[in-house]
XYZ file of C-alpha atoms in Angstrom:
226
model
C -12.625 -6.298 3.755
C -11.170 -4.607 6.832
C -12.447 -2.979 10.011
C -10.562 -1.017 12.665
C -12.283 -0.635 16.048
C -11.162 1.715 18.837
C -7.577 1.502 17.626
C -4.724 3.105 19.540
C -1.032 3.170 18.715
C 1.257 4.570 21.394
C 5.028 4.895 21.114
C 6.845 5.030 24.460
C 10.376 5.859 25.475
C 11.751 6.345 28.982
C 10.682 9.988 28.949
C 8.103 10.485 26.209
C 4.772 8.929 25.264
C 3.481 9.701 21.774
C -0.062 8.800 20.759
C 0.032 8.211 16.993
C -3.493 6.770 16.679
C -6.168 7.774 19.139
C -9.302 5.638 19.032
C -9.586 5.175 15.266
C -12.714 3.500 13.913
C -12.870 2.756 10.185
C -14.246 0.225 7.734
C -13.066 -0.284 4.147
C -15.071 -2.447 1.783
C -13.651 -4.570 -0.987
C -13.317 -2.574 -4.205
C -13.017 0.861 -2.588
C -10.399 3.502 -3.417
C -9.676 5.423 -0.219
C -7.362 8.415 0.196
C -6.013 9.153 3.677
C -4.995 12.766 4.240
C -3.835 15.048 7.031
C -0.836 17.096 8.188
C 2.570 15.558 8.841
C 2.625 13.624 12.100
C -1.128 13.037 12.226
C -0.835 9.228 12.066
C -1.318 8.509 8.353
C 1.716 6.286 7.857
C 1.179 4.584 11.222
C -2.358 3.727 10.148
C -1.131 2.389 6.805
C 1.519 0.251 8.532
C -1.109 -1.341 10.759
C -3.551 -1.870 7.869
C -0.649 -3.428 5.933
C 0.182 -5.792 8.824
C 3.652 -4.304 9.173
C 2.875 -3.367 12.784
C 0.336 -4.110 15.517
C -1.842 -1.585 17.343
C -1.217 -0.969 21.043
C -4.896 -1.708 21.663
C -8.092 -2.126 19.706
C -9.271 -4.616 17.092
C -8.324 -5.040 13.460
C -10.543 -7.346 11.432
C -9.048 -8.387 8.088
C -11.317 -10.616 6.002
C -13.307 -11.505 9.164
C -10.161 -12.445 11.096
C -9.072 -10.377 14.108
C -5.359 -9.916 13.420
C -4.620 -7.173 15.961
C -2.455 -9.331 18.220
C -0.904 -11.583 15.614
C 2.821 -12.292 15.659
C 5.054 -11.063 12.833
C 5.181 -14.602 11.423
C 1.360 -14.804 11.335
C 1.041 -11.315 9.844
C 3.659 -12.118 7.217
C 1.684 -15.087 5.887
C -1.472 -12.988 5.487
C 0.434 -10.008 4.088
C 2.143 -11.977 1.315
C -1.152 -13.453 0.116
C -3.254 -10.315 0.272
C -1.337 -7.027 0.198
C 0.860 -5.207 -2.303
C 2.811 -2.086 -1.301
C 3.814 1.025 -3.256
C 6.186 3.463 -1.543
C 7.267 7.022 -2.252
C 10.919 6.018 -2.526
C 10.303 3.142 -5.032
C 12.456 0.713 -2.929
C 13.979 -0.973 -5.972
C 17.233 -2.937 -5.748
C 19.862 -1.246 -7.910
C 21.727 -4.477 -8.692
C 18.666 -6.237 -10.139
C 16.980 -5.708 -13.490
C 13.426 -4.470 -13.823
C 12.148 -8.025 -14.308
C 14.147 -9.318 -11.337
C 12.860 -6.533 -9.075
C 9.279 -7.434 -9.956
C 9.903 -11.161 -9.528
C 11.110 -10.575 -5.952
C 7.483 -10.217 -4.875
C 6.830 -13.819 -5.975
C 9.870 -15.582 -4.546
C 8.197 -16.331 -1.213
C 5.227 -17.969 -2.902
C 5.202 -21.639 -3.798
C 5.215 -21.086 -7.517
C 7.021 -22.652 -10.458
C 9.669 -20.539 -12.173
C 7.682 -20.639 -15.406
C 4.601 -19.204 -13.687
C 6.707 -16.472 -12.068
C 8.104 -15.571 -15.489
C 4.600 -15.400 -17.004
C 3.279 -13.251 -14.166
C 6.220 -10.850 -14.370
C 5.745 -10.507 -18.130
C 2.027 -9.818 -17.676
C 2.697 -7.193 -14.979
C 5.277 -5.430 -17.141
C 2.856 -5.390 -20.084
C 0.144 -4.013 -17.848
C 2.385 -1.149 -16.699
C 3.869 -0.458 -20.135
C 7.451 -1.318 -19.173
C 8.022 -4.644 -20.984
C 10.661 -2.973 -23.174
C 12.605 -2.111 -20.001
C 12.743 -5.662 -18.636
C 16.538 -5.944 -18.730
C 17.285 -2.369 -17.681
C 18.621 -1.516 -14.227
C 16.714 0.962 -12.017
C 19.449 3.570 -12.465
C 18.732 3.605 -16.198
C 15.092 4.603 -15.660
C 13.336 7.894 -15.006
C 11.494 8.404 -11.734
C 8.171 7.727 -13.420
C 9.468 4.500 -14.934
C 10.854 3.378 -11.570
C 7.465 3.929 -9.965
C 5.862 1.883 -12.760
C 8.219 -0.944 -11.795
C 7.190 -0.508 -8.151
C 3.519 -0.678 -9.125
C 4.166 -3.795 -11.236
C 5.899 -5.402 -8.249
C 2.882 -4.558 -6.070
C 0.345 -6.110 -8.432
C 2.282 -9.110 -9.789
C 0.943 -11.391 -7.045
C -2.685 -10.430 -7.803
C -3.275 -9.393 -4.190
C -6.735 -7.921 -3.498
C -5.392 -4.908 -1.546
C -2.849 -2.281 -2.634
C -1.447 0.161 -0.057
C 0.260 3.248 -1.472
C 2.242 5.597 0.797
C 2.741 8.945 -0.992
C 3.190 7.111 -4.329
C 3.652 10.369 -6.271
C 5.790 12.187 -3.705
C 9.049 11.892 -5.656
C 7.545 12.496 -9.099
C 6.828 15.547 -11.224
C 3.222 16.394 -12.012
C 3.101 14.515 -15.331
C 4.526 11.265 -13.952
C 2.485 11.669 -10.778
C -0.684 11.818 -12.846
C 0.390 8.678 -14.730
C 0.741 6.773 -11.460
C -2.668 7.977 -10.293
C -4.229 6.806 -13.557
C -2.621 3.404 -13.016
C -4.070 3.191 -9.507
C -7.503 4.192 -10.773
C -7.278 1.529 -13.489
C -6.307 -1.148 -10.939
C -9.233 -0.133 -8.768
C -11.645 -0.267 -11.715
C -10.523 -3.879 -12.233
C -11.534 -4.738 -8.659
C -8.404 -4.086 -6.584
C -8.976 -2.248 -3.313
C -6.623 0.750 -3.018
C -5.769 2.652 0.165
C -3.471 5.629 -0.441
C -1.789 8.142 1.850
C -1.340 11.489 0.094
C -0.785 15.190 0.765
C -2.229 16.115 -2.631
C -5.881 17.130 -2.789
C -5.781 16.722 -6.575
C -4.606 13.116 -6.251
C -7.104 12.421 -3.464
C -9.815 13.320 -5.987
C -8.993 10.100 -7.848
C -10.331 8.179 -4.836
C -13.991 7.495 -4.116
C -13.560 8.381 -0.457
C -11.296 10.679 1.559
C -10.488 10.160 5.241
C -8.828 13.068 7.060
C -6.751 12.478 10.184
C -5.664 15.010 12.782
C -3.712 14.197 15.953
C -4.465 10.508 15.505
C -8.219 10.997 15.154
C -10.477 10.576 12.123
C -11.955 14.065 11.785
C -13.792 13.654 8.463
C -14.745 10.683 6.293
C -16.348 11.699 3.021
C -17.517 9.603 0.084
C -17.629 11.312 -3.279
C -20.912 11.140 -5.175
C -20.784 8.851 -8.197
């Protein structure tokens, strides 16, 4: 599905040069569940942003479905991103003024899709995440776990083949965090590729494979025995 080759990401100011990714090589196959771990500042979120086509590497190649997208413009990346990638963030990123159903539908508004199909897809996503009874509620009326369920529904409503999750349980208690991990495992069992950044070893155990970063390098890459 995707391949990173000799990837560097360098942030420069007038006085400081920071190497966030330092020669990363990685392949992720369709259907995998990969956890990315490492200390703060090691490059995890930078890597996820590049994989998610939110940013370009400074140098190196990024092959996404056999297409080298490393030097693509934002407009080119946006087209690929909307068709292929759903995002789940630690902070939920819901819009307070919109209902649950409207927040989920936002992910479909940039697709050429009839309103009736959008409505059907939103209903199916809410059913899948167990939040159909909250369709008309506002985010402020939901618990943290329920808000993250809405965020997951928004990520999957477009049926994208890749889900990227950046600390998806970071703002949740242990019970709700486990619920979100079970949802991600279920999505993966249905064929969705999941790449997740996490600090939690327990949550990384839900993945089939764990990649550890340190100072922008991949230091270990371990696949769990079936």
